C-alpha positions as a printed NumPy array, in Angstrom:
array([[ 10.447,   7.555,  32.937],
       [ 11.732,   9.582,  29.509],
       [ 10.444,  13.238,  31.295],
       [ 13.014,  12.176,  34.386],
       [ 16.351,  11.673,  31.889],
       [ 14.462,  14.715,  29.407],
       [ 15.19 ,  17.062,  32.92 ],
       [ 18.694,  15.362,  34.011],
       [ 21.377,  17.428,  34.242],
       [ 23.747,  14.485,  33.382],
       [ 23.305,  10.644,  33.276],
       [ 25.453,   8.024,  34.146],
       [ 26.069,   4.84 ,  33.06 ],
       [ 28.184,   1.8  ,  34.193],
       [ 29.098,  -0.401,  31.848],
       [ 30.065,  -3.633,  33.77 ],
       [ 30.804,  -5.346,  30.831],
       [ 33.599,  -3.386,  29.63 ],
       [ 36.91 ,  -4.356,  30.748],
       [ 39.399,  -1.599,  32.23 ],
       [ 41.763,  -2.105,  29.571],
       [ 39.001,  -2.282,  26.124],
       [ 38.53 ,   0.835,  24.513],
       [ 34.864,   1.717,  23.791],
       [ 35.693,   1.675,  20.301],
       [ 36.016,  -2.058,  20.456],
       [ 34.088,  -2.633,  23.851],
       [ 30.812,  -0.833,  23.266],
       [ 29.223,  -2.404,  20.436],
       [ 29.432,  -5.714,  22.864],
       [ 28.499,  -3.761,  25.589],
       [ 24.27 ,  -5.617,  26.95 ],
       [ 23.697,  -1.665,  27.611],
       [ 23.445,  -1.148,  23.726],
       [ 20.493,  -3.584,  23.631],
       [ 18.194,  -3.158,  26.644],
       [ 14.831,  -1.752,  25.797],
       [ 14.787,   0.313,  28.754],
       [ 18.537,   1.969,  28.134],
       [ 16.962,   3.681,  24.547],
       [ 15.295,   6.469,  26.296],
       [ 18.591,   6.823,  28.903],
       [ 20.445,   7.094,  25.873],
       [ 18.353,   9.488,  23.79 ],
       [ 16.262,  12.062,  26.645],
       [ 19.671,  13.487,  28.617],
       [ 21.419,  16.196,  26.539],
       [ 24.175,  14.592,  28.77 ],
       [ 25.325,  11.023,  29.278],
       [ 28.949,   9.897,  31.121],
       [ 30.083,   6.46 ,  30.74 ],
       [ 32.194,   4.198,  32.924],
       [ 33.726,   1.254,  32.654],
       [ 33.11 ,  -1.894,  35.499],
       [ 36.189,  -0.738,  37.195],
       [ 34.421,   2.502,  37.347],
       [ 37.   ,   5.14 ,  34.934],
       [ 35.336,   7.211,  33.072],
       [ 35.298,   6.688,  29.616],
       [ 33.89 ,   9.452,  27.834],
       [ 30.648,  10.922,  26.698],
       [ 27.716,   9.992,  24.3  ],
       [ 29.161,  13.073,  22.436],
       [ 32.917,  12.345,  22.487],
       [ 31.832,   8.542,  21.169],
       [ 29.222,   9.924,  19.26 ],
       [ 30.57 ,   7.868,  16.139],
       [ 30.179,   4.711,  17.529],
       [ 27.165,   4.741,  19.529],
       [ 25.587,   6.434,  15.844],
       [ 26.881,   3.278,  14.2  ],
       [ 26.073,   0.041,  17.209],
       [ 22.673,   2.089,  17.673],
       [ 21.237,   3.326,  13.886],
       [ 20.768,   6.676,  15.971],
       [ 21.648,  10.166,  14.026],
       [ 24.82 ,  11.534,  14.887],
       [ 22.375,  14.825,  15.546],
       [ 19.992,  13.246,  17.381],
       [ 22.695,  12.072,  19.667],
       [ 24.158,  15.99 ,  19.938],
       [ 20.331,  17.387,  19.983],
       [ 17.93 ,  15.009,  22.16 ],
       [ 14.866,  17.778,  20.941],
       [ 15.526,  16.06 ,  17.148],
       [ 14.192,  13.071,  18.369],
       [ 11.079,  14.37 ,  17.804],
       [ 11.457,  15.012,  14.119],
       [ 12.358,  11.748,  12.576],
       [  9.849,   9.1  ,  11.24 ],
       [  7.834,   6.731,  13.431],
       [  9.48 ,   3.723,  11.323],
       [ 13.491,   5.43 ,  12.014],
       [ 12.493,   5.493,  15.785],
       [ 11.098,   2.327,  15.783],
       [ 14.392,   1.103,  14.025],
       [ 16.129,   1.851,  16.436],
       [ 14.473,  -0.545,  19.195],
       [ 14.574,  -3.309,  16.755],
       [ 17.05 ,  -5.09 ,  18.537],
       [ 16.768,  -4.113,  22.416],
       [ 15.592,  -6.788,  24.232],
       [ 13.467,  -6.844,  27.063],
       [ 12.565,  -9.469,  30.403],
       [  8.865,  -9.106,  29.992],
       [  7.021,  -8.827,  27.183],
       [  4.743,  -5.807,  27.465],
       [  8.09 ,  -3.612,  28.602],
       [  8.806,  -3.79 ,  24.716],
       [  6.443,  -1.008,  24.171],
       [  6.51 ,   0.427,  27.628],
       [  9.791,   1.657,  27.194],
       [  9.314,   3.571,  24.429],
       [  5.952,   5.316,  24.971],
       [  8.552,   8.971,  25.629],
       [ 10.136,   8.727,  22.901],
       [  6.698,   8.364,  20.695],
       [  5.798,  10.721,  23.184],
       [  2.104,   9.368,  23.438],
       [  0.606,   7.908,  26.912],
       [ -1.477,   4.624,  28.257],
       [ -1.461,   2.625,  31.083],
       [  0.494,   0.078,  31.743],
       [ -1.266,  -3.877,  31.98 ],
       [  1.434,  -5.958,  33.425],
       [  0.18 ,  -9.634,  31.927],
       [ -1.213,  -8.037,  28.296],
       [  1.468,  -9.357,  26.554],
       [  2.401,  -8.968,  22.957],
       [ -1.234,  -6.889,  22.89 ],
       [  1.201,  -3.465,  24.849],
       [  2.61 ,  -3.451,  21.224],
       [ -0.207,  -3.195,  19.505],
       [ -1.526,  -0.518,  22.18 ],
       [  1.073,   1.812,  21.666],
       [  0.882,   1.532,  17.572],
       [ -3.07 ,   2.998,  18.18 ],
       [ -1.713,   5.05 ,  20.097],
       [  0.821,   6.422,  18.158],
       [ -1.622,   7.166,  15.057],
       [ -4.209,   8.915,  17.626],
       [ -1.217,  11.798,  17.837],
       [  0.896,  11.159,  14.133],
       [ -0.242,  10.65 ,  10.731],
       [  2.64 ,   9.289,   9.678],
       [  2.507,   7.035,   7.666],
       [  5.914,   5.136,   7.936],
       [  4.104,   3.226,  11.037],
       [  3.2  ,   0.253,   8.37 ],
       [  6.779,   0.812,   6.6  ],
       [  7.895,  -3.351,   8.344],
       [  8.39 ,  -6.42 ,   6.995],
       [  6.705,  -9.494,   8.137],
       [  8.326, -12.072,  10.375],
       [  6.89 , -15.602,   9.784],
       [  5.52 , -16.037,  12.953],
       [  3.342, -12.966,  11.943],
       [  2.799, -14.078,   7.86 ],
       [  0.62 , -17.097,   6.862],
       [ -0.874, -17.685,   3.436],
       [  0.249, -13.65 ,   2.772],
       [ -2.115, -11.919,   5.243],
       [ -1.633, -10.233,   7.894],
       [ -3.285,  -7.179,   9.42 ],
       [ -2.497,  -3.499,   9.359],
       [  0.04 ,  -3.347,  12.403],
       [  3.616,  -4.621,  14.047],
       [  3.93 ,  -7.425,  16.155],
       [  7.293,  -6.192,  17.725],
       [  9.592,  -3.315,  16.879],
       [ 11.788,  -6.299,  14.881],
       [ 10.204,  -5.907,  11.81 ],
       [ 11.107,  -2.593,  11.537],
       [ 14.668,  -4.147,  11.698],
       [ 15.161,  -4.26 ,   7.158],
       [ 13.381,  -0.696,   7.278],
       [ 15.602,   1.98 ,   5.998],
       [ 16.044,   5.428,   7.975],
       [ 13.233,   7.081,   6.404],
       [ 12.122,  10.672,   5.782],
       [  9.176,  12.914,   6.607],
       [  7.291,  12.451,   2.894],
       [  5.639,  16.35 ,   3.903],
       [  2.889,  15.406,   0.498],
       [  1.469,  12.935,   2.112],
       [ -0.806,  14.225,   4.548],
       [ -3.76 ,  11.05 ,   5.401],
       [ -5.779,  11.14 ,   8.244],
       [ -6.17 ,   7.84 ,   9.407],
       [ -8.187,   6.14 ,  12.504],
       [ -8.983,   3.118,  13.679],
       [-12.96 ,   1.938,  13.349],
       [-14.356,  -1.987,  13.35 ],
       [-14.315,  -2.298,   9.375],
       [-10.631,  -1.287,   9.701],
       [ -7.545,   1.675,   9.429],
       [ -9.403,   4.16 ,   7.283],
       [ -7.794,   6.45 ,   4.875],
       [ -8.54 ,   9.976,   3.74 ],
       [ -7.472,  12.993,   2.589],
       [ -3.961,  12.821,   0.43 ],
       [ -2.519,   9.439,  -0.054],
       [ -0.599,   8.359,  -2.66 ],
       [ -2.155,   3.945,  -3.66 ],
       [ -0.897,   2.531,  -7.114],
       [ -1.848,  -0.377,  -9.008],
       [  1.861,  -1.725,  -9.242],
       [  2.582,  -4.019, -12.759],
       [  6.221,  -4.869, -11.738],
       [  8.572,  -4.689, -15.283],
       [ 11.068,  -6.236, -15.807],
       [ 14.059,  -4.025, -15.92 ],
       [ 12.613,  -1.159, -13.584],
       [ 12.696,  -2.44 , -10.1  ],
       [ 15.333,  -1.441,  -7.472],
       [ 16.235,  -1.756,  -4.098],
       [ 17.176,  -5.049,  -2.553],
       [ 13.375,  -5.848,  -1.739],
       [ 12.526,  -6.156,  -4.936],
       [ 15.368,  -8.24 ,  -6.516],
       [ 14.922, -10.432,  -9.036],
       [ 14.308, -13.668,  -7.85 ],
       [ 13.586, -12.535,  -4.082],
       [  9.463, -12.067,  -4.846],
       [  7.188, -13.335,  -6.502],
       [  6.932, -10.62 ,  -9.685],
       [  2.951, -10.367,  -9.747],
       [  0.639,  -7.149,  -9.747],
       [  0.006,  -5.387,  -6.398],
       [ -1.395,  -2.538,  -5.255],
       [  0.67 ,  -0.207,  -3.692],
       [  0.758,   2.108,  -0.924],
       [  3.14 ,   4.939,  -0.338],
       [  4.609,   5.437,   3.285],
       [  7.54 ,   7.139,   2.971],
       [ 10.539,   8.008,   1.146],
       [ 14.62 ,   7.499,   1.721],
       [ 17.419,  10.137,   1.771],
       [ 17.642,   9.431,  -1.398],
       [ 13.847,  10.063,  -2.793],
       [ 13.347,   6.752,  -3.306],
       [  9.681,   6.046,  -2.051],
       [  8.568,   3.233,   0.087],
       [  5.723,   1.896,  -0.231],
       [  3.993,  -1.367,   1.059],
       [  1.845,  -4.278,  -0.584],
       [ -1.919,  -4.424,  -0.773],
       [ -4.8  ,  -6.23 ,  -2.026],
       [ -8.035,  -5.072,  -2.807],
       [-10.682,  -7.199,  -0.936],
       [-13.936,  -5.168,  -2.152],
       [-14.916,  -1.989,  -3.352],
       [-12.885,   0.164,  -0.884],
       [-11.592,  -2.291,   1.626],
       [ -7.863,  -3.366,   1.193],
       [ -5.711,  -6.055,   2.883],
       [ -1.947,  -5.439,   3.792],
       [  0.017,  -9.138,   1.62 ],
       [  3.358,  -9.924,   4.391],
       [  4.41 , -12.527,   2.028],
       [  5.803,  -9.777,  -0.444],
       [  8.403,  -7.303,   1.269],
       [  8.608,  -3.521,   1.014],
       [  9.036,  -2.141,  -2.76 ],
       [ 10.727,   1.423,  -4.18 ],
       [  9.898,   3.377,  -6.343],
       [ 12.224,   6.293,  -7.71 ],
       [ 10.972,   9.414,  -8.493],
       [  7.492,  10.829,  -8.502],
       [  6.459,  10.212, -11.82 ],
       [  2.673,   9.321, -12.206],
       [  3.008,   7.708, -15.241],
       [  6.447,   5.946, -14.418],
       [  6.294,   2.958, -16.018],
       [  3.772,  -0.706, -14.183],
       [  2.871,   2.802, -11.995],
       [ -0.991,   3.27 , -12.493],
       [ -2.49 ,   6.099,  -9.639],
       [ -5.505,   4.248,  -7.335],
       [ -8.341,   7.732,  -6.678],
       [ -9.625,   6.272,  -4.132],
       [ -9.917,   9.462,  -1.216],
       [-11.304,   6.913,   1.635],
       [-10.167,   3.379,   1.719],
       [-10.4  ,   0.26 ,   4.406],
       [ -7.567,  -1.512,   5.373],
       [ -8.441,  -4.319,   7.756],
       [ -6.638,  -4.325,  11.218],
       [ -6.246,  -8.09 ,  11.605],
       [ -7.472, -11.208,   9.235],
       [-10.913, -12.823,  10.661],
       [-10.193, -16.017,  12.632],
       [-13.3  , -17.573,  12.084],
       [-14.435, -18.603,   9.237],
       [-11.691, -17.297,   6.562],
       [ -9.2  , -17.988,   8.9  ],
       [ -5.859, -16.74 ,   6.871],
       [ -7.041, -17.802,   2.86 ],
       [ -6.501, -14.837,   0.241],
       [ -8.618, -16.467,  -1.085],
       [-11.741, -16.808,   0.74 ],
       [-11.285, -13.393,   1.832],
       [-11.557, -12.012,  -1.97 ],
       [-13.177, -14.376,  -3.709],
       [-16.661, -12.905,  -1.906],
       [-16.636,  -9.489,  -4.081],
       [-15.393, -11.893,  -7.152],
       [-18.397, -14.193,  -7.349],
       [-20.387, -14.096, -11.008],
       [-17.883, -10.403, -11.331],
       [-17.381,  -8.799, -14.832],
       [-13.952,  -9.477, -15.706],
       [-12.824,  -7.482, -18.364],
       [ -8.946,  -8.463, -19.427],
       [ -6.101,  -6.719, -20.291],
       [ -4.29 ,  -8.956, -22.659],
       [ -6.63 ,  -8.076, -25.594],
       [ -5.332,  -7.48 , -28.67 ],
       [ -5.725,  -4.363, -29.738],
       [ -7.541,  -2.935, -26.588],
       [ -6.341,  -1.417, -23.663],
       [ -8.679,  -0.01 , -21.14 ],
       [ -7.787,   3.348, -20.475],
       [-10.436,   4.09 , -17.487],
       [-13.585,   2.784, -15.877],
       [-16.429,   3.44 , -13.945],
       [-17.641,   3.222, -11.148],
       [-14.173,   3.554,  -9.181],
       [-14.799,   1.956,  -6.145],
       [-15.779,  -1.078,  -8.097],
       [-12.788,  -1.738, -10.355],
       [-10.059,  -3.328,  -9.604],
       [ -7.256,  -2.634, -11.954],
       [ -4.739,  -5.498, -10.453],
       [ -7.381,  -8.458, -11.225],
       [ -8.727,  -6.28 , -13.995],
       [-12.463,  -6.813, -13.097],
       [-15.649,  -4.816, -11.455],
       [-16.061,  -6.411,  -8.293],
       [-19.735,  -6.59 ,  -7.107],
       [-21.132,  -3.796,  -4.272],
       [-22.14 ,  -6.099,  -1.984],
       [-19.922,  -9.97 ,  -0.97 ],
       [-21.624, -13.761,  -2.565],
       [-23.596, -12.703,  -5.364],
       [-26.249, -11.629,  -2.626],
       [-27.008,  -8.209,  -5.178],
       [-26.407,  -6.802,  -8.574],
       [-24.824,  -4.016, -10.053],
       [-27.278,  -0.892,  -8.892],
       [-25.334,   1.227, -11.964],
       [-24.084,   0.521, -15.478],
       [-20.596,  -0.485, -15.938],
       [-18.571,   1.435, -18.867],
       [-15.081,   0.93 , -19.226],
       [-13.152,   3.79 , -22.048],
       [-10.91 ,   1.772, -24.158],
       [ -7.767,   3.182, -26.76 ],
       [ -8.822,   0.396, -29.466],
       [ -5.55 ,  -0.033, -31.841],
       [ -5.897,  -1.047, -35.254],
       [ -2.122,  -0.644, -37.81 ],
       [ -0.76 ,   2.37 , -36.943],
       [ -4.066,   4.075, -36.021],
       [ -5.298,   4.343, -32.26 ],
       [ -9.775,   5.258, -31.656],
       [-10.927,   5.984, -28.152],
       [-14.041,   4.318, -27.579],
       [-16.33 ,   3.957, -25.133],
       [-18.172,   0.256, -23.595],
       [-20.964,   0.426, -21.601],
       [-22.696,  -2.941, -19.652],
       [-25.887,  -2.72 , -17.712],
       [-26.967,  -6.074, -15.816],
       [-30.635,  -4.645, -15.653],
       [-31.479,  -4.593, -19.08 ],
       [-32.828,  -7.587, -21.174],
       [-32.918,  -6.193, -25.112],
       [-29.264,  -4.949, -25.041],
       [-26.715,  -4.905, -21.853],
       [-24.131,  -4.027, -24.362],
       [-23.162,  -0.674, -25.752],
       [-20.615,   1.018, -27.615],
       [-19.725,   4.275, -29.818],
       [-16.429,   6.398, -30.743],
       [-15.187,   8.584, -27.569],
       [-14.909,  11.381, -30.35 ],
       [-18.247,  11.508, -32.101],
       [-20.241,  10.896, -28.622],
       [-17.96 ,  13.546, -26.831],
       [-20.477,  14.94 , -24.299],
       [-21.632,  11.304, -23.498],
       [-18.58 ,  10.089, -22.894],
       [-18.008,  13.263, -20.019],
       [-21.378,  12.073, -18.549],
       [-20.289,   9.047, -17.559],
       [-16.499,   9.78 , -16.816],
       [-16.373,  13.299, -15.28 ],
       [-17.499,  14.393, -12.052],
       [-19.532,  12.651,  -9.736],
       [-20.368,   9.173, -11.622],
       [-16.73 ,   8.376, -12.084],
       [-17.379,   7.415,  -8.787],
       [-20.465,   7.433,  -7.628],
       [-21.938,   5.687, -11.067],
       [-25.525,   6.42 , -12.423],
       [-28.73 ,   3.714, -13.119],
       [-29.292,   3.392, -16.832],
       [-32.397,   4.825, -16.711],
       [-30.564,   7.934, -15.691],
       [-28.28 ,   7.737, -18.703],
       [-30.759,   7.263, -21.01 ],
       [-32.332,  10.06 , -19.486],
       [-29.939,  12.499, -20.127],
       [-27.949,  10.939, -22.929],
       [-30.987,   9.668, -24.864],
       [-28.79 ,   9.34 , -28.387],
       [-27.153,   6.606, -26.419],
       [-30.485,   4.508, -27.236],
       [-29.973,   3.279, -30.34 ],
       [-26.629,   1.887, -30.21 ],
       [-25.179,  -1.604, -29.971],
       [-22.718,  -3.846, -28.986],
       [-20.312,  -3.062, -32.134],
       [-18.933,  -0.385, -33.747],
       [-17.732,   0.249, -36.946],
       [-14.203,   2.443, -37.421],
       [-13.425,   3.216, -41.439],
       [ -9.721,   3.802, -41.351],
       [ -7.016,   4.526, -43.242],
       [ -4.169,   1.966, -44.406],
       [ -1.472,   2.032, -46.386],
       [ -1.115,  -0.713, -48.964],
       [  1.974,  -0.092, -51.296],
       [  1.445,   3.698, -52.858],
       [ -2.219,   3.858, -52.436],
       [ -3.716,   5.123, -49.793],
       [ -6.857,   2.8  , -48.579],
       [ -9.719,   3.238, -46.579],
       [-11.166,  -0.357, -44.988],
       [-13.701,  -0.644, -42.287],
       [-13.455,  -2.609, -38.798],
       [-16.189,  -3.962, -36.717],
       [-14.757,  -3.631, -32.769],
       [-17.628,  -5.97 , -31.422],
       [-17.714,  -6.986, -27.476],
       [-19.928,  -9.619, -26.388],
       [-20.33 , -12.071, -22.913],
       [-19.727, -15.175, -21.991],
       [-19.245, -17.409, -18.949],
       [-15.371, -17.847, -17.493],
       [-13.53 , -18.689, -14.32 ],
       [-10.937, -16.579, -12.832],
       [ -8.212, -18.405, -11.645],
       [ -6.533, -17.676,  -8.165],
       [ -3.205, -18.94 ,  -6.666],
       [ -3.033, -21.49 ,  -9.501],
       [ -5.54 , -24.2  ,  -7.749],
       [ -8.993, -22.342,  -7.135],
       [-11.148, -20.63 ,  -9.579],
       [-13.823, -18.366,  -9.234],
       [-17.24 , -18.589, -11.529],
       [-17.649, -14.784, -13.479],
       [-18.892, -13.185, -16.51 ],
       [-16.214, -12.116, -19.194],
       [-16.662,  -9.169, -21.304],
       [-14.688, -10.192, -24.265],
       [-13.721,  -8.082, -27.309],
       [-12.99 ,  -8.995, -30.933],
       [-12.037,  -6.85 , -33.893],
       [-13.129,  -7.768, -37.715],
       [-12.592,  -6.743, -41.433],
       [-15.264,  -5.717, -43.187]])
């Protein structure tokens, strides 16, 4: 149908609900033609569209009334004048045009949009809302535009905060702003049996909201819970604000969308923006659908398997700030813990766990490394100053080890100097007392204790907590 309209010299539209004594600027907004699903392609595809009122009198063309039509439909004037520009718009923007249109049959919500997204799929009447899901699957086969995920869940779509990857209908794009193509995002993505696979260049951040740093109507204080989440950037607005969707890390490389949160905006592209920490994954999976059996729609049940008996390294420890960790896939920067490689504690950590931390004592800041090995019976924790053991530090936090990790045996073979270290390190620092500079020795010690990771204000998971203490000797 879209191609037929595209090849037409002119398309004539009879607006049966436009009275002859009503000007188009007044009557067009209430005309049913502008809210029907199938008529969107009738408006967009032809170069020339002529309108007539219920009496058959000509009232103008789409070019003549481009301003009022653009206001009604959210379609830019440039697209109305040049239909070929349809395909310059993002997927989310095109979905926005259809967000308030209706069809008699649920399947036609999807079928009426095939030409607008330049995709083909067979029509299967009787499949209901499944048609719109198939449409989105066909779109991602042809377009690597992450804005297809820039939708906001409706109450019926969202249960207990978890939603699938795809929108249930175009109405969920109604709150999406006009997005521009984000040329720096060139991610490849495909639907697999593990979910939506993202590879290539995409931007995933750990978002730790800073009061006063939030922007936009969707991030106003009081409108959402000010809690940390992962954010996947999916597009940008005309004023260069990046738009993202909220995710939660389920397990190594596995994420799920949080539907109880709306869209988030990020000013500029500064990687060191307050509250934003870049996640260095180059391949992740996002659940396409929430499991119906066993897990239900409970976020706790989905996330707890990789957290039960995991190593928790609390951020709120006086004088200690986490700088980097290995192996990267196991680290959840939102919960500040090392996820289990396999769920339900069925396996131990196959590699050592390590974190480089910044120790702040008065005006001094010292970089240190703490290494943990679950399989070691004698000294599971060892520590050292990054500066004094630079080669050993680089072995852990540079190259392949950052992502793949390293076994305790291989670490000892490649860094034998670490064998004699312990869970504590002494720091000799100068401190000015009145007019004198005195040297003082501080002991930084790490230990393990059993604890619980609190979840959703009511549920918790048993974990092993890596505790730090600073003593004056």
